[in-house]
């Protein structure tokens, strides 16, 4: 479903296509790579990287075209996130999290909210937490929202917060969007990996949010934009995290191969070690198998959506399983690369950073054990009357 865009948003129209954003992400790799350590030291993206993401239109990856975005399809989105993750995992993580919140706000919020949010010179950055809910009570033409949330990736770059709350009177889950200055940001991100995501905690106390700045949590019916927005919030996250894991794995394999080639000809070099050859070949096979599974399920999903359909439970299960498999395959690759790289992975540098970032990424809810359990239960035919609510397999109806 597509509606007329609010006039205030038309200034963002940039005419970029998904292929343009794929090319832009690849072109930005040198800049992102050279700033990875500075990002980490600062605990957020440096201005040069954040500005480059804006200027390239990359924050509009999942924003409706009428609001200046590219409405990237799943396969293009995978390429974009992989390219950024291969340059710096934290940059890719901030980008995919912000792109999700910007784009879904643009697609699912009412015109009044969109006019206010998209009225600036460039796309707004939106960040927050859409899994652990706060509490909201009805108050006139809106709600009073309170709660404590964690893992607000990219919030240090944002002007708006997108956050999940449960309506106390009805139990309905809704996404609330409000200015970032209505929350108290709490510096809690003291972690071993993904440091530059700045995924700090925040709390909100009795903030009024107009109803027009909210939408149903598991919504799959857009008010503007094309077929991609029939995915709903969670499936955008699955695309992003799949691309992230594949990009991190690819970079670690490439860095290891480059290191070994650089020492070829030295006595005892891994370049002449047949055991290393076998290990590296096996890791490449695992990577390509995981990548093929991700692309297989998202090609299938794209075909369904392009033809006017919605994802069935089999497809919803397989996109979750493909992400789970990609994440833990990438983790296994990270471990083997760390062991093979020796002191190069132990010392401060890209390989050590990627090892830490990969292990931080495995702790996301999308790769939790219950996801695999739910996928197995469904695919074994043991959950015929179940469906997916976010990352949980639940009884239908």
mmCIF file of C-alpha atoms in Angstrom:
data_model
loop_
_atom_site.group_PDB
_atom_site.id
_atom_site.type_symbol
_atom_site.label_atom_id
_atom_site.label_comp_id
_atom_site.label_asym_id
_atom_site.label_seq_id
_atom_site.Cartn_x
_atom_site.Cartn_y
_atom_site.Cartn_z
ATOM 1 C CA UNK A 1 0.000 0.000 0.000
ATOM 2 C CA UNK A 2 1.328 3.444 -0.911
ATOM 3 C CA UNK A 3 0.022 6.840 0.180
ATOM 4 C CA UNK A 4 1.025 10.361 -0.751
ATOM 5 C CA UNK A 5 4.128 11.388 1.158
ATOM 6 C CA UNK A 6 3.884 14.352 3.516
ATOM 7 C CA UNK A 7 5.116 17.474 1.693
ATOM 8 C CA UNK A 8 7.763 18.152 4.330
ATOM 9 C CA UNK A 9 9.475 14.883 3.509
ATOM 10 C CA UNK A 10 9.865 15.409 -0.229
ATOM 11 C CA UNK A 11 13.150 17.259 0.155
ATOM 12 C CA UNK A 12 14.864 13.976 0.955
ATOM 13 C CA UNK A 13 14.082 12.442 -2.436
ATOM 14 C CA UNK A 14 17.468 11.462 -3.822
ATOM 15 C CA UNK A 15 16.669 9.068 -6.657
ATOM 16 C CA UNK A 16 19.059 6.399 -5.404
ATOM 17 C CA UNK A 17 18.426 2.803 -6.392
ATOM 18 C CA UNK A 18 19.434 -0.308 -4.411
ATOM 19 C CA UNK A 19 22.388 -0.875 -6.759
ATOM 20 C CA UNK A 20 23.609 2.651 -5.993
ATOM 21 C CA UNK A 21 23.666 1.874 -2.276
ATOM 22 C CA UNK A 22 25.519 -1.407 -2.846
ATOM 23 C CA UNK A 23 28.165 0.483 -4.820
ATOM 24 C CA UNK A 24 28.293 3.224 -2.184
ATOM 25 C CA UNK A 25 28.846 0.744 0.650
ATOM 26 C CA UNK A 26 31.731 -0.848 -1.227
ATOM 27 C CA UNK A 27 33.214 2.546 -2.078
ATOM 28 C CA UNK A 28 33.160 3.550 1.597
ATOM 29 C CA UNK A 29 35.128 0.500 2.746
ATOM 30 C CA UNK A 30 38.542 2.253 2.832
ATOM 31 C CA UNK A 31 37.177 5.151 4.920
ATOM 32 C CA UNK A 32 35.353 2.815 7.281
ATOM 33 C CA UNK A 33 38.382 0.537 7.682
ATOM 34 C CA UNK A 34 40.771 3.357 8.486
ATOM 35 C CA UNK A 35 38.418 4.687 11.171
ATOM 36 C CA UNK A 36 37.557 1.362 12.835
ATOM 37 C CA UNK A 37 40.035 1.805 15.686
ATOM 38 C CA UNK A 38 38.982 5.425 16.214
ATOM 39 C CA UNK A 39 35.337 4.366 16.311
ATOM 40 C CA UNK A 40 36.143 1.826 18.989
ATOM 41 C CA UNK A 41 38.196 4.277 21.049
ATOM 42 C CA UNK A 42 35.395 6.846 20.925
ATOM 43 C CA UNK A 43 32.599 4.379 21.698
ATOM 44 C CA UNK A 44 30.610 5.540 18.687
ATOM 45 C CA UNK A 45 31.157 6.224 14.999
ATOM 46 C CA UNK A 46 33.452 9.142 14.292
ATOM 47 C CA UNK A 47 31.811 12.059 12.504
ATOM 48 C CA UNK A 48 33.541 11.257 9.211
ATOM 49 C CA UNK A 49 31.934 7.813 9.081
ATOM 50 C CA UNK A 50 28.508 8.940 10.277
ATOM 51 C CA UNK A 51 28.495 11.796 7.766
ATOM 52 C CA UNK A 52 29.597 9.482 4.962
ATOM 53 C CA UNK A 53 26.722 7.091 5.679
ATOM 54 C CA UNK A 54 24.322 10.032 5.425
ATOM 55 C CA UNK A 55 25.865 11.484 2.272
ATOM 56 C CA UNK A 56 25.851 8.116 0.511
ATOM 57 C CA UNK A 57 22.181 7.600 1.352
ATOM 58 C CA UNK A 58 22.975 4.420 3.243
ATOM 59 C CA UNK A 59 20.821 5.274 6.248
ATOM 60 C CA UNK A 60 17.929 5.208 3.773
ATOM 61 C CA UNK A 61 18.476 1.550 2.886
ATOM 62 C CA UNK A 62 14.991 0.601 4.123
ATOM 63 C CA UNK A 63 13.278 4.000 3.947
ATOM 64 C CA UNK A 64 10.276 4.427 1.606
ATOM 65 C CA UNK A 65 11.164 6.032 -1.708
ATOM 66 C CA UNK A 66 8.733 8.897 -1.179
ATOM 67 C CA UNK A 67 10.689 9.838 1.944
ATOM 68 C CA UNK A 68 14.036 9.799 0.168
ATOM 69 C CA UNK A 69 15.053 6.190 0.706
ATOM 70 C CA UNK A 70 15.965 3.378 -1.656
ATOM 71 C CA UNK A 71 13.604 0.654 -0.356
ATOM 72 C CA UNK A 72 16.347 -1.917 -0.856
ATOM 73 C CA UNK A 73 15.262 -5.476 -1.551
ATOM 74 C CA UNK A 74 16.602 -8.276 0.681
ATOM 75 C CA UNK A 75 19.441 -9.358 -1.619
ATOM 76 C CA UNK A 76 20.728 -5.813 -2.138
ATOM 77 C CA UNK A 77 20.459 -5.219 1.606
ATOM 78 C CA UNK A 78 22.558 -8.298 2.298
ATOM 79 C CA UNK A 79 25.266 -6.993 -0.034
ATOM 80 C CA UNK A 80 25.269 -3.560 1.614
ATOM 81 C CA UNK A 81 25.557 -4.849 5.170
ATOM 82 C CA UNK A 82 28.216 -7.406 4.205
ATOM 83 C CA UNK A 83 30.324 -4.679 2.597
ATOM 84 C CA UNK A 84 30.170 -2.488 5.701
ATOM 85 C CA UNK A 85 30.741 -5.404 8.095
ATOM 86 C CA UNK A 86 33.832 -6.422 6.142
ATOM 87 C CA UNK A 87 35.182 -2.913 6.808
ATOM 88 C CA UNK A 88 34.096 -2.487 10.445
ATOM 89 C CA UNK A 89 31.532 -4.617 12.320
ATOM 90 C CA UNK A 90 30.400 -1.755 14.558
ATOM 91 C CA UNK A 91 29.750 0.563 11.623
ATOM 92 C CA UNK A 92 27.649 -2.110 9.950
ATOM 93 C CA UNK A 93 25.760 -2.802 13.181
ATOM 94 C CA UNK A 94 24.899 0.864 13.758
ATOM 95 C CA UNK A 95 23.927 1.236 10.114
ATOM 96 C CA UNK A 96 21.576 -1.751 10.018
ATOM 97 C CA UNK A 97 19.950 -0.912 13.360
ATOM 98 C CA UNK A 98 19.376 2.713 12.396
ATOM 99 C CA UNK A 99 18.212 1.829 8.890
ATOM 100 C CA UNK A 100 15.600 -0.493 10.374
ATOM 101 C CA UNK A 101 14.217 2.080 12.800
ATOM 102 C CA UNK A 102 14.285 4.924 10.259
ATOM 103 C CA UNK A 103 12.644 2.890 7.525
ATOM 104 C CA UNK A 104 9.970 1.182 9.569
ATOM 105 C CA UNK A 105 9.042 4.482 11.187
ATOM 106 C CA UNK A 106 8.683 5.966 7.723
ATOM 107 C CA UNK A 107 6.544 3.064 6.548
ATOM 108 C CA UNK A 108 4.291 2.390 9.541
ATOM 109 C CA UNK A 109 3.826 5.700 11.391
ATOM 110 C CA UNK A 110 1.008 8.098 10.546
ATOM 111 C CA UNK A 111 1.517 11.237 8.441
ATOM 112 C CA UNK A 112 1.685 13.621 11.398
ATOM 113 C CA UNK A 113 4.671 11.774 12.837
ATOM 114 C CA UNK A 114 6.406 11.367 9.502
ATOM 115 C CA UNK A 115 6.107 15.093 8.728
ATOM 116 C CA UNK A 116 7.862 15.972 11.970
ATOM 117 C CA UNK A 117 10.527 13.284 11.746
ATOM 118 C CA UNK A 118 11.480 13.704 8.096
ATOM 119 C CA UNK A 119 11.489 17.508 7.915
ATOM 120 C CA UNK A 120 15.237 18.056 8.306
ATOM 121 C CA UNK A 121 17.942 18.481 5.694
ATOM 122 C CA UNK A 122 18.857 14.809 5.891
ATOM 123 C CA UNK A 123 17.172 11.642 7.065
ATOM 124 C CA UNK A 124 16.596 11.406 10.808
ATOM 125 C CA UNK A 125 18.555 8.801 12.717
ATOM 126 C CA UNK A 126 16.337 6.625 14.876
ATOM 127 C CA UNK A 127 17.604 4.119 17.443
ATOM 128 C CA UNK A 128 16.360 2.162 20.409
ATOM 129 C CA UNK A 129 15.228 -1.246 21.532
ATOM 130 C CA UNK A 130 12.358 -3.236 20.084
ATOM 131 C CA UNK A 131 12.430 -6.436 22.127
ATOM 132 C CA UNK A 132 12.266 -5.852 25.896
ATOM 133 C CA UNK A 133 9.100 -3.793 26.478
ATOM 134 C CA UNK A 134 8.240 -0.907 28.733
ATOM 135 C CA UNK A 135 4.728 -0.035 29.920
ATOM 136 C CA UNK A 136 2.281 2.467 28.450
ATOM 137 C CA UNK A 137 -1.057 3.725 29.751
ATOM 138 C CA UNK A 138 -3.666 5.474 27.625
ATOM 139 C CA UNK A 139 -3.874 9.244 28.094
ATOM 140 C CA UNK A 140 -6.255 11.107 25.782
ATOM 141 C CA UNK A 141 -4.994 10.961 22.201
ATOM 142 C CA UNK A 142 -1.793 9.205 23.200
ATOM 143 C CA UNK A 143 0.018 7.246 25.874
ATOM 144 C CA UNK A 144 2.220 7.744 28.907
ATOM 145 C CA UNK A 145 5.319 5.603 28.432
ATOM 146 C CA UNK A 146 7.743 4.401 31.098
ATOM 147 C CA UNK A 147 10.438 1.765 31.148
ATOM 148 C CA UNK A 148 14.078 0.747 31.167
ATOM 149 C CA UNK A 149 15.754 -0.536 28.026
ATOM 150 C CA UNK A 150 19.194 -1.812 27.034
ATOM 151 C CA UNK A 151 21.214 -2.264 23.845
ATOM 152 C CA UNK A 152 20.284 0.958 22.039
ATOM 153 C CA UNK A 153 22.773 0.562 19.198
ATOM 154 C CA UNK A 154 23.497 3.856 17.452
ATOM 155 C CA UNK A 155 21.575 6.014 19.904
ATOM 156 C CA UNK A 156 24.519 8.407 20.250
ATOM 157 C CA UNK A 157 23.870 9.407 16.630
ATOM 158 C CA UNK A 158 20.088 9.579 16.859
ATOM 159 C CA UNK A 159 17.511 12.320 17.114
ATOM 160 C CA UNK A 160 14.630 9.931 17.779
ATOM 161 C CA UNK A 161 14.058 6.805 19.872
ATOM 162 C CA UNK A 162 12.033 3.813 18.715
ATOM 163 C CA UNK A 163 11.102 1.586 21.635
ATOM 164 C CA UNK A 164 8.695 -1.213 22.476
ATOM 165 C CA UNK A 165 5.974 -0.831 25.091
ATOM 166 C CA UNK A 166 2.956 -2.850 26.188
ATOM 167 C CA UNK A 167 -0.378 -1.030 26.519
ATOM 168 C CA UNK A 168 -1.400 -1.696 30.106
ATOM 169 C CA UNK A 169 -5.147 -1.729 29.419
ATOM 170 C CA UNK A 170 -5.051 -4.133 26.454
ATOM 171 C CA UNK A 171 -1.724 -5.964 26.514
ATOM 172 C CA UNK A 172 -1.080 -4.786 22.950
ATOM 173 C CA UNK A 173 2.603 -4.406 21.970
ATOM 174 C CA UNK A 174 3.334 -1.105 20.231
ATOM 175 C CA UNK A 175 6.405 0.700 18.982
ATOM 176 C CA UNK A 176 6.689 4.232 20.373
ATOM 177 C CA UNK A 177 8.752 6.923 18.646
ATOM 178 C CA UNK A 178 9.778 10.024 20.588
ATOM 179 C CA UNK A 179 12.604 12.587 20.653
ATOM 180 C CA UNK A 180 15.813 11.235 22.121
ATOM 181 C CA UNK A 181 15.987 14.070 24.659
ATOM 182 C CA UNK A 182 12.914 12.641 26.401
ATOM 183 C CA UNK A 183 15.017 9.694 27.566
ATOM 184 C CA UNK A 184 17.836 9.509 30.065
ATOM 185 C CA UNK A 185 20.843 7.883 28.399
ATOM 186 C CA UNK A 186 22.941 5.722 30.712
ATOM 187 C CA UNK A 187 26.589 4.957 29.898
ATOM 188 C CA UNK A 188 26.667 1.214 30.459
ATOM 189 C CA UNK A 189 28.390 -0.094 27.328
ATOM 190 C CA UNK A 190 31.558 -1.495 28.930
ATOM 191 C CA UNK A 191 32.010 -4.529 26.695
ATOM 192 C CA UNK A 192 34.643 -6.604 24.940
ATOM 193 C CA UNK A 193 33.265 -6.229 21.418
ATOM 194 C CA UNK A 194 31.132 -3.987 19.215
ATOM 195 C CA UNK A 195 32.314 -1.112 21.378
ATOM 196 C CA UNK A 196 31.674 1.517 18.712
ATOM 197 C CA UNK A 197 27.973 0.676 18.520
ATOM 198 C CA UNK A 198 27.502 2.631 21.748
ATOM 199 C CA UNK A 199 24.662 0.278 22.680
ATOM 200 C CA UNK A 200 23.970 1.959 25.992
ATOM 201 C CA UNK A 201 20.929 1.720 28.262
ATOM 202 C CA UNK A 202 18.187 4.319 28.483
ATOM 203 C CA UNK A 203 15.155 4.957 30.615
ATOM 204 C CA UNK A 204 11.923 6.863 30.081
ATOM 205 C CA UNK A 205 9.573 8.038 32.814
ATOM 206 C CA UNK A 206 5.982 9.080 32.109
ATOM 207 C CA UNK A 207 6.692 10.559 28.669
ATOM 208 C CA UNK A 208 3.644 11.492 26.607
ATOM 209 C CA UNK A 209 3.668 9.931 23.130
ATOM 210 C CA UNK A 210 0.870 10.886 20.695
ATOM 211 C CA UNK A 211 -0.938 7.911 19.185
ATOM 212 C CA UNK A 212 0.243 9.006 15.727
ATOM 213 C CA UNK A 213 3.832 8.387 16.863
ATOM 214 C CA UNK A 214 3.102 4.713 17.587
ATOM 215 C CA UNK A 215 2.361 1.625 15.564
ATOM 216 C CA UNK A 216 1.594 -2.018 16.280
ATOM 217 C CA UNK A 217 4.751 -3.975 17.107
ATOM 218 C CA UNK A 218 4.346 -6.940 14.740
ATOM 219 C CA UNK A 219 2.845 -4.818 11.928
ATOM 220 C CA UNK A 220 3.260 -5.938 8.301
ATOM 221 C CA UNK A 221 0.872 -3.453 6.638
ATOM 222 C CA UNK A 222 2.664 -0.256 5.550
ATOM 223 C CA UNK A 223 1.067 3.164 5.199
ATOM 224 C CA UNK A 224 3.651 4.119 2.575
ATOM 225 C CA UNK A 225 6.317 2.327 0.619
ATOM 226 C CA UNK A 226 6.289 -0.827 -1.481
ATOM 227 C CA UNK A 227 6.236 -4.583 -1.027
ATOM 228 C CA UNK A 228 9.394 -4.742 1.078
ATOM 229 C CA UNK A 229 7.481 -3.299 4.023
ATOM 230 C CA UNK A 230 5.212 -6.334 4.177
ATOM 231 C CA UNK A 231 8.170 -7.988 5.895
ATOM 232 C CA UNK A 232 7.601 -6.266 9.234
ATOM 233 C CA UNK A 233 10.261 -5.106 11.670
ATOM 234 C CA UNK A 234 11.652 -8.471 12.716
ATOM 235 C CA UNK A 235 12.389 -9.658 9.203
ATOM 236 C CA UNK A 236 14.363 -6.513 8.414
ATOM 237 C CA UNK A 237 16.475 -7.358 11.459
ATOM 238 C CA UNK A 238 17.013 -10.894 10.179
ATOM 239 C CA UNK A 239 18.314 -9.588 6.857
ATOM 240 C CA UNK A 240 20.668 -7.170 8.590
ATOM 241 C CA UNK A 241 22.096 -9.660 11.042
ATOM 242 C CA UNK A 242 22.557 -12.278 8.313
ATOM 243 C CA UNK A 243 24.560 -9.845 6.199
ATOM 244 C CA UNK A 244 26.547 -8.774 9.248
ATOM 245 C CA UNK A 245 27.638 -12.314 10.137
ATOM 246 C CA UNK A 246 28.608 -13.104 6.555
ATOM 247 C CA UNK A 247 30.591 -9.881 6.207
ATOM 248 C CA UNK A 248 32.528 -10.475 9.417
ATOM 249 C CA UNK A 249 33.331 -14.066 8.440
ATOM 250 C CA UNK A 250 34.490 -13.011 4.979
ATOM 251 C CA UNK A 251 36.847 -10.370 6.365
ATOM 252 C CA UNK A 252 38.395 -12.779 8.863
ATOM 253 C CA UNK A 253 39.032 -15.383 6.179
ATOM 254 C CA UNK A 254 40.516 -12.797 3.831
ATOM 255 C CA UNK A 255 42.773 -11.340 6.524
ATOM 256 C CA UNK A 256 44.042 -14.776 7.499
ATOM 257 C CA UNK A 257 44.798 -15.710 3.896
ATOM 258 C CA UNK A 258 46.615 -12.412 3.377
ATOM 259 C CA UNK A 259 48.682 -12.951 6.518
ATOM 260 C CA UNK A 260 49.712 -16.449 5.463
ATOM 261 C CA UNK A 261 50.592 -15.355 1.923
ATOM 262 C CA UNK A 262 52.728 -12.575 3.374
ATOM 263 C CA UNK A 263 54.878 -15.125 5.206
ATOM 264 C CA UNK A 264 55.233 -17.548 2.305
ATOM 265 C CA UNK A 265 58.804 -18.739 1.807
ATOM 266 C CA UNK A 266 59.808 -18.468 5.452
ATOM 267 C CA UNK A 267 60.866 -21.556 7.342
ATOM 268 C CA UNK A 268 57.885 -23.140 9.069
ATOM 269 C CA UNK A 269 55.422 -20.907 7.261
ATOM 270 C CA UNK A 270 51.747 -21.846 7.362
ATOM 271 C CA UNK A 271 51.778 -21.353 3.596
ATOM 272 C CA UNK A 272 53.428 -24.764 3.231
ATOM 273 C CA UNK A 273 51.455 -26.466 5.992
ATOM 274 C CA UNK A 274 49.043 -29.027 4.556
ATOM 275 C CA UNK A 275 47.045 -29.072 7.779
ATOM 276 C CA UNK A 276 46.431 -25.340 7.372
ATOM 277 C CA UNK A 277 45.405 -25.875 3.760
ATOM 278 C CA UNK A 278 42.776 -28.381 4.876
ATOM 279 C CA UNK A 279 41.480 -26.168 7.685
ATOM 280 C CA UNK A 280 41.235 -23.132 5.434
ATOM 281 C CA UNK A 281 39.460 -25.118 2.726
ATOM 282 C CA UNK A 282 36.947 -26.400 5.258
ATOM 283 C CA UNK A 283 36.292 -22.877 6.565
ATOM 284 C CA UNK A 284 35.683 -21.588 3.047
ATOM 285 C CA UNK A 285 33.228 -24.429 2.461
ATOM 286 C CA UNK A 286 31.347 -23.616 5.658
ATOM 287 C CA UNK A 287 31.231 -19.927 4.797
ATOM 288 C CA UNK A 288 29.928 -20.497 1.283
ATOM 289 C CA UNK A 289 27.348 -23.024 2.496
ATOM 290 C CA UNK A 290 26.032 -20.582 5.107
ATOM 291 C CA UNK A 291 25.943 -17.765 2.566
ATOM 292 C CA UNK A 292 24.137 -19.926 0.016
ATOM 293 C CA UNK A 293 21.458 -20.833 2.584
ATOM 294 C CA UNK A 294 20.897 -17.165 3.446
ATOM 295 C CA UNK A 295 20.563 -16.182 -0.208
ATOM 296 C CA UNK A 296 18.330 -19.153 -0.996
ATOM 297 C CA UNK A 297 15.743 -18.281 1.655
ATOM 298 C CA UNK A 298 15.750 -14.573 0.854
ATOM 299 C CA UNK A 299 15.417 -15.146 -2.894
ATOM 300 C CA UNK A 300 12.381 -17.273 -2.125
ATOM 301 C CA UNK A 301 10.957 -14.650 0.242
ATOM 302 C CA UNK A 302 11.535 -11.897 -2.318
ATOM 303 C CA UNK A 303 9.670 -13.813 -5.013
ATOM 304 C CA UNK A 304 6.700 -14.292 -2.692
ATOM 305 C CA UNK A 305 6.533 -10.623 -1.725
ATOM 306 C CA UNK A 306 7.066 -9.303 -5.252
ATOM 307 C CA UNK A 307 4.115 -11.410 -6.388
ATOM 308 C CA UNK A 308 1.840 -9.890 -3.766
ATOM 309 C CA UNK A 309 2.047 -12.656 -1.179
ATOM 310 C CA UNK A 310 3.131 -12.786 2.439
ATOM 311 C CA UNK A 311 5.649 -15.117 4.017
ATOM 312 C CA UNK A 312 4.228 -18.428 5.183
ATOM 313 C CA UNK A 313 5.375 -20.169 8.349
ATOM 314 C CA UNK A 314 7.841 -22.360 6.471
ATOM 315 C CA UNK A 315 9.541 -19.278 5.031
ATOM 316 C CA UNK A 316 9.478 -17.476 8.373
ATOM 317 C CA UNK A 317 11.165 -20.465 9.961
ATOM 318 C CA UNK A 318 13.867 -20.817 7.329
ATOM 319 C CA UNK A 319 14.931 -17.162 7.334
ATOM 320 C CA UNK A 320 15.434 -17.476 11.084
ATOM 321 C CA UNK A 321 17.331 -20.727 10.730
ATOM 322 C CA UNK A 322 19.537 -19.284 7.985
ATOM 323 C CA UNK A 323 20.500 -16.373 10.239
ATOM 324 C CA UNK A 324 21.173 -18.634 13.200
ATOM 325 C CA UNK A 325 23.350 -20.854 11.011
ATOM 326 C CA UNK A 326 25.218 -17.896 9.497
ATOM 327 C CA UNK A 327 25.958 -16.405 12.913
ATOM 328 C CA UNK A 328 27.297 -19.559 14.486
ATOM 329 C CA UNK A 329 29.186 -20.538 11.340
ATOM 330 C CA UNK A 330 30.851 -17.125 11.447
ATOM 331 C CA UNK A 331 31.658 -17.652 15.134
ATOM 332 C CA UNK A 332 33.279 -21.010 14.338
ATOM 333 C CA UNK A 333 35.288 -19.365 11.567
ATOM 334 C CA UNK A 334 36.403 -16.635 13.972
ATOM 335 C CA UNK A 335 37.683 -19.223 16.447
ATOM 336 C CA UNK A 336 39.649 -21.130 13.801
ATOM 337 C CA UNK A 337 41.089 -17.934 12.342
ATOM 338 C CA UNK A 338 42.154 -16.832 15.816
ATOM 339 C CA UNK A 339 43.942 -20.132 16.407
ATOM 340 C CA UNK A 340 45.640 -20.131 13.014
ATOM 341 C CA UNK A 341 46.702 -16.484 13.142
ATOM 342 C CA UNK A 342 48.838 -16.859 16.255
ATOM 343 C CA UNK A 343 50.048 -13.664 17.916
ATOM 344 C CA UNK A 344 48.610 -11.508 15.124
ATOM 345 C CA UNK A 345 45.163 -12.196 16.564
ATOM 346 C CA UNK A 346 46.359 -11.742 20.138
ATOM 347 C CA UNK A 347 47.706 -8.236 19.615
ATOM 348 C CA UNK A 348 45.680 -5.063 19.144
ATOM 349 C CA UNK A 349 44.592 -4.835 15.535
ATOM 350 C CA UNK A 350 41.848 -5.729 13.062
ATOM 351 C CA UNK A 351 41.997 -9.486 13.558
ATOM 352 C CA UNK A 352 41.675 -9.213 17.325
ATOM 353 C CA UNK A 353 38.884 -6.662 16.932
ATOM 354 C CA UNK A 354 36.952 -8.897 14.543
ATOM 355 C CA UNK A 355 37.310 -11.843 16.912
ATOM 356 C CA UNK A 356 35.879 -9.761 19.763
ATOM 357 C CA UNK A 357 33.148 -8.195 17.664
ATOM 358 C CA UNK A 358 32.023 -11.540 16.286
ATOM 359 C CA UNK A 359 31.629 -12.997 19.754
ATOM 360 C CA UNK A 360 29.732 -9.933 20.922
ATOM 361 C CA UNK A 361 27.397 -10.341 17.963
ATOM 362 C CA UNK A 362 26.541 -13.929 18.875
ATOM 363 C CA UNK A 363 24.851 -12.702 22.043
ATOM 364 C CA UNK A 364 22.023 -11.025 20.145
ATOM 365 C CA UNK A 365 18.541 -12.473 20.679
ATOM 366 C CA UNK A 366 18.302 -13.503 17.022
ATOM 367 C CA UNK A 367 20.975 -16.147 17.612
ATOM 368 C CA UNK A 368 19.802 -17.461 20.983
ATOM 369 C CA UNK A 369 19.374 -21.236 21.512
ATOM 370 C CA UNK A 370 15.576 -21.052 21.644
ATOM 371 C CA UNK A 371 15.552 -19.850 18.028
ATOM 372 C CA UNK A 372 17.218 -23.041 16.838
ATOM 373 C CA UNK A 373 14.903 -25.093 19.036
ATOM 374 C CA UNK A 374 11.849 -23.415 17.534
ATOM 375 C CA UNK A 375 13.102 -23.926 13.991
ATOM 376 C CA UNK A 376 13.790 -27.584 14.629
ATOM 377 C CA UNK A 377 10.415 -28.133 16.242
ATOM 378 C CA UNK A 378 8.579 -26.533 13.341
ATOM 379 C CA UNK A 379 10.556 -28.207 10.548
ATOM 380 C CA UNK A 380 10.157 -31.618 12.214
ATOM 381 C CA UNK A 381 6.387 -31.204 11.957
ATOM 382 C CA UNK A 382 5.963 -30.947 15.719
ATOM 383 C CA UNK A 383 4.333 -27.504 15.747
ATOM 384 C CA UNK A 384 1.543 -27.591 13.125
ATOM 385 C CA UNK A 385 -0.516 -24.832 14.743
ATOM 386 C CA UNK A 386 2.314 -22.470 15.602
ATOM 387 C CA UNK A 387 3.705 -19.289 14.103
ATOM 388 C CA UNK A 388 6.497 -16.831 14.862
ATOM 389 C CA UNK A 389 6.137 -13.786 17.093
ATOM 390 C CA UNK A 390 9.456 -11.964 16.845
ATOM 391 C CA UNK A 391 11.971 -14.749 17.628
ATOM 392 C CA UNK A 392 9.574 -17.035 19.486
ATOM 393 C CA UNK A 393 7.563 -19.929 18.046
ATOM 394 C CA UNK A 394 4.116 -19.547 19.600
ATOM 395 C CA UNK A 395 0.655 -21.149 19.211
ATOM 396 C CA UNK A 396 -1.477 -19.484 16.539
ATOM 397 C CA UNK A 397 -4.512 -17.477 17.538
#
